[in-house]
Amino acid sequence: MIELKYGASRAEPRHDAAMQRFREHRVGQFIHWGLYSLPAGRWEGKDVEFAAEFLPRVAKIPQQRWEALANDFTLADFDPQRWADTAVALGARYMTITTKHHDGFCLWPSAHTDFHMGNTPSGRDVLAELIQAYEARGIDVNFYYSVLDWRHPDWRFRLENDADNLAFARYLDFAMKQLEELAERYPSVKGFWFDGTWDESVKANGWWTWEVERMLKARIPGVVVNSRLRADDLGARHVDSNGLLMGDYESGYERRLPEPWDHSVAARDWEACMTIPQASWGYHQGPWAQSTLKHPWDVVDMIAHCTSLGGNFLLNFGPRGDGSMAPAEVEIATRVGEWLAVNGEAIYGCGFAEGWDYPGWGYFTRSGSGEVFAVVTRAPASGRIRLRLPAGLALADVRLLGKGLLGSGTYPFKRLADSLYEVEFGGRQIEGAGPLVFAVETCALAGPVSAKEPNPDVLD
Ligand code: FHN
């Protein structure tokens, strides 16, 4: 073991009530909203085919012109209740919002900069309004904070000399003060989600990331912090130089998920975040983004995929510059939420089903009370799936959640070999209902299948 001052604070996952609550949420709503939502990927009449929040860098927009966008941030159509409605429609149990993204613009009236929402025409405290609207619906609010700051004069990507060291020390002090301010102004926030921590300058200051985690935890009991904040004494990120996770959950899965058969992932808490278009977090109005929106059943597949490995799924929304939600995103949220309203038993509070191998046609999940679910996201055209149970178990019952072509309730199945069963679900599912979910009940295996019965694995 390497002696570390700023490495992981524990070797095992957290099991307190706040962490358990975060873990059981499974579905969250990510929100990227800022000045970049106004041009929405288009500058001087041209679509810039890159993530909308990177527009000032990619289109090389002069700083003054970028900052002038604050005058147009009038929030003409911003209603926090409608945002919260979208989260409810999605079935999200928590929401994570960009308080400050890489361009440095703050959604709260920070005392440490003048580049903030308080200095826009409405002057509204949108974070306070959103917290109120979401919490009234029982949805937790978390804050995203970008440590990387393209605007701040003391930000440095690298530390090459004493002047850089001094400037960056001032920057870290500024960021710490902003984080203290957020914790003080909005004490009911449940978690902090850090980003923009990959540069050499941050990696050389692992102590600061450790201090931030400590400060937030001292001020907000139970607060949950992502691993992306952290670097250790030697600059290792997420996981310290001894292989232990820093922060409370692994947050490196961005626009990608772990391999569904990689059960080692389930040993830690983790969260994956995902865009609705292929590659933009902020709202991008061009066809480059709008023609790549995910299908609701792709989203359901990803939610089940994450749950099956004990992870949360954070689906990103990019509200528009006027404060309205993009209708196509609301539509997707609604379809996913309708599916969760029927099948959420297999998702919320569920996790890795030890002993159940990745089946190919979807995922197995297991509830806290031990019930196993088969989420069939890639239904075979045959209308049959094979269930391979952990050794020593027999199938007692297969119950469909919601409605399928054969109706709801118990479904027919037959035993093909020891612990291998086939379930008939009737071919194509009901139009619009999305992936089928079966609750799978097992009992101890009584005896081997007769030697005369064919083994379909061999016949295939
Ligand atoms: O550059 C950002 C990006 O804009 C977005 O905020 C995502 C969300 O995970 N994080 C960064 C890239 O890692």
PDB file of C-alpha atoms in Angstrom, residues 26 34 36 51 60 67 69 96 138 143 150 197 200 224 253 288 317 342 385 400 440:
ATOM      1  CA  ARG A  26     -31.399   4.486 -10.434  1.00  0.00           C
ATOM      2  CA  GLY A  34     -26.465  28.128 -19.703  1.00  0.00           C
ATOM      3  CA  TYR A  36     -24.825  28.219 -24.787  1.00  0.00           C
ATOM      4  CA  ALA A  51     -21.463  19.940 -28.601  1.00  0.00           C
ATOM      5  CA  LYS A  60     -13.695  31.091 -31.472  1.00  0.00           C
ATOM      6  CA  GLU A  67     -20.779  37.535 -22.345  1.00  0.00           C
ATOM      7  CA  LEU A  69     -25.518  36.749 -24.501  1.00  0.00           C
ATOM      8  CA  THR A  96     -28.394  17.164 -11.506  1.00  0.00           C
ATOM      9  CA  GLY A 138     -39.945  14.328  -4.006  1.00  0.00           C
ATOM     10  CA  PHE A 143     -25.294  20.295  -8.441  1.00  0.00           C
ATOM     11  CA  TRP A 150     -12.329  29.138 -19.616  1.00  0.00           C
ATOM     12  CA  THR A 197     -10.920  18.075 -13.466  1.00  0.00           C
ATOM     13  CA  GLU A 200      -2.558  18.682 -15.234  1.00  0.00           C
ATOM     14  CA  VAL A 224     -22.901  12.449  -2.183  1.00  0.00           C
ATOM     15  CA  TYR A 253     -19.047   6.396 -17.715  1.00  0.00           C
ATOM     16  CA  TRP A 288     -26.486  17.387 -36.645  1.00  0.00           C
ATOM     17  CA  PHE A 317     -31.786  17.280 -21.109  1.00  0.00           C
ATOM     18  CA  VAL A 342     -45.376  -0.264 -15.481  1.00  0.00           C
ATOM     19  CA  ILE A 385     -36.408 -16.553 -24.474  1.00  0.00           C
ATOM     20  CA  LEU A 400     -45.167 -10.573 -16.746  1.00  0.00           C
ATOM     21  CA  VAL A 440     -38.770 -14.735 -12.207  1.00  0.00           C
TER      22      VAL A 440
END
